[in-house]
Amino acid sequence: MNCPQLSVVIPVYNEEAGLAALFARLYPALDKLGLAYEVVFVNDGSRDRSAALLAEQYRARPDATRVVLFNGNYGQHMAILAGFEHTRGEWVITLDADLQNPPEEIGKLVEQLAAGHDYVGTVRMNRQDTWFRRHASRLMNRLRERITRIRMTDQGCMLRGYSRHIVDTVNQCREINTFIPALAYTFAQNPTEVDVAHEERFAGESKYSLYSLIRLNFDLVTGFSVVPLQWLSGVGITLSAASGLLFIVLMARRFLFGSEVQGVFTLFAVTFCLLGVILFGMGLLGEYIGRIYQQVRQRPRYLVQAVLEDPASGHADKAAGSASSERHATGATELGSHAS
């Protein structure tokens, strides 16, 4: 069987309400491109009927649909990595399932990939997010670029395009905590960006809470740079020098003016400030050590329960390791009967 030219990877987590609309817009948009394509859905441990709906779509379009089913929730970026491992196309597009990035915009990325770019980033125009999220995103973009030197105008948009050699290189990385767009950017030789439309979420709510966004940005910063540790060292050197000067001043005042009680509260304030810096430094160092600990345990990054695919594709289940084509072919029927 010939490999498709284009692969589209879509992580899915509790998107039952919007999947029908996604199917109705995605496949016609891809058909218009005139390319052989496949759509790889990765169900990230959804607790609703998302898995059953994906199985139904596989049965409706087995020629162009593949479904990777996780046995639990491992996060969006792990789902994308699993999708990468099950793609066969020369060009790979990642797309969220919530329809905030219209599937009709995929053609813009395909044009850039066809022009020879190996990495195509996107910039959302007229973002439909809240005021806080838009401005927090801009702030984190600037901070991330200053720290990591990775230039992405809009790091939060997951509609992105990758060439096959970028995807193969990402598949070789075994990082536990990572940020796919930034990781791929580090391997790109000819990256570019295009403007894309942005719509309101079709149904449901964002799966990223404020805490999740903070964690994601910690992964981005600590996973691609040691600059925060270097900044912390600089702060430590500065505070040490300032403490030494303060000690000299206080000793000089004691010899010149005797014992003084004034300024006690100032000293308390300085002490609490130093304690805050120390605790922050310990937390930052703990972030790096924690990532080392997670990495050296060498546990699987995710576990695949089943892969629904056309047996004629001949694509091995790399993550599951021992699944046969017969199991793939029958998995859709079994899943549909259990999940519904």
Short mmCIF file of N, CA and C in Angstrom, two decimals, residues 239 268-278:
data_model
loop_
_atom_site.label_atom_id
_atom_site.label_comp_id
_atom_site.label_asym_id
_atom_site.label_seq_id
_atom_site.Cartn_x
_atom_site.Cartn_y
_atom_site.Cartn_z
N LEU A 239 23.17 39.26 45.66
CA LEU A 239 22.73 39.35 47.05
C LEU A 239 23.88 39.12 48.03
N PHE A 268 14.51 42.95 59.26
CA PHE A 268 13.54 41.86 59.12
C PHE A 268 13.08 41.75 57.67
N ALA A 269 12.79 42.90 57.05
CA ALA A 269 12.33 42.90 55.66
C ALA A 269 13.38 42.32 54.73
N VAL A 270 14.64 42.73 54.96
CA VAL A 270 15.73 42.21 54.14
C VAL A 270 15.87 40.71 54.34
N THR A 271 15.72 40.25 55.58
CA THR A 271 15.84 38.82 55.88
C THR A 271 14.75 38.02 55.18
N PHE A 272 13.50 38.50 55.28
CA PHE A 272 12.41 37.80 54.62
C PHE A 272 12.58 37.79 53.10
N CYS A 273 13.13 38.88 52.55
CA CYS A 273 13.38 38.92 51.11
C CYS A 273 14.41 37.87 50.72
N LEU A 274 15.47 37.76 51.50
CA LEU A 274 16.50 36.76 51.22
C LEU A 274 15.95 35.35 51.36
N LEU A 275 15.09 35.13 52.38
CA LEU A 275 14.50 33.81 52.54
C LEU A 275 13.61 33.47 51.34
N GLY A 276 12.87 34.47 50.83
CA GLY A 276 12.04 34.24 49.66
C GLY A 276 12.86 33.85 48.45
N VAL A 277 14.01 34.53 48.25
CA VAL A 277 14.88 34.20 47.13
C VAL A 277 15.44 32.79 47.28
N ILE A 278 15.80 32.42 48.52
CA ILE A 278 16.35 31.09 48.76
C ILE A 278 15.32 30.01 48.46
#
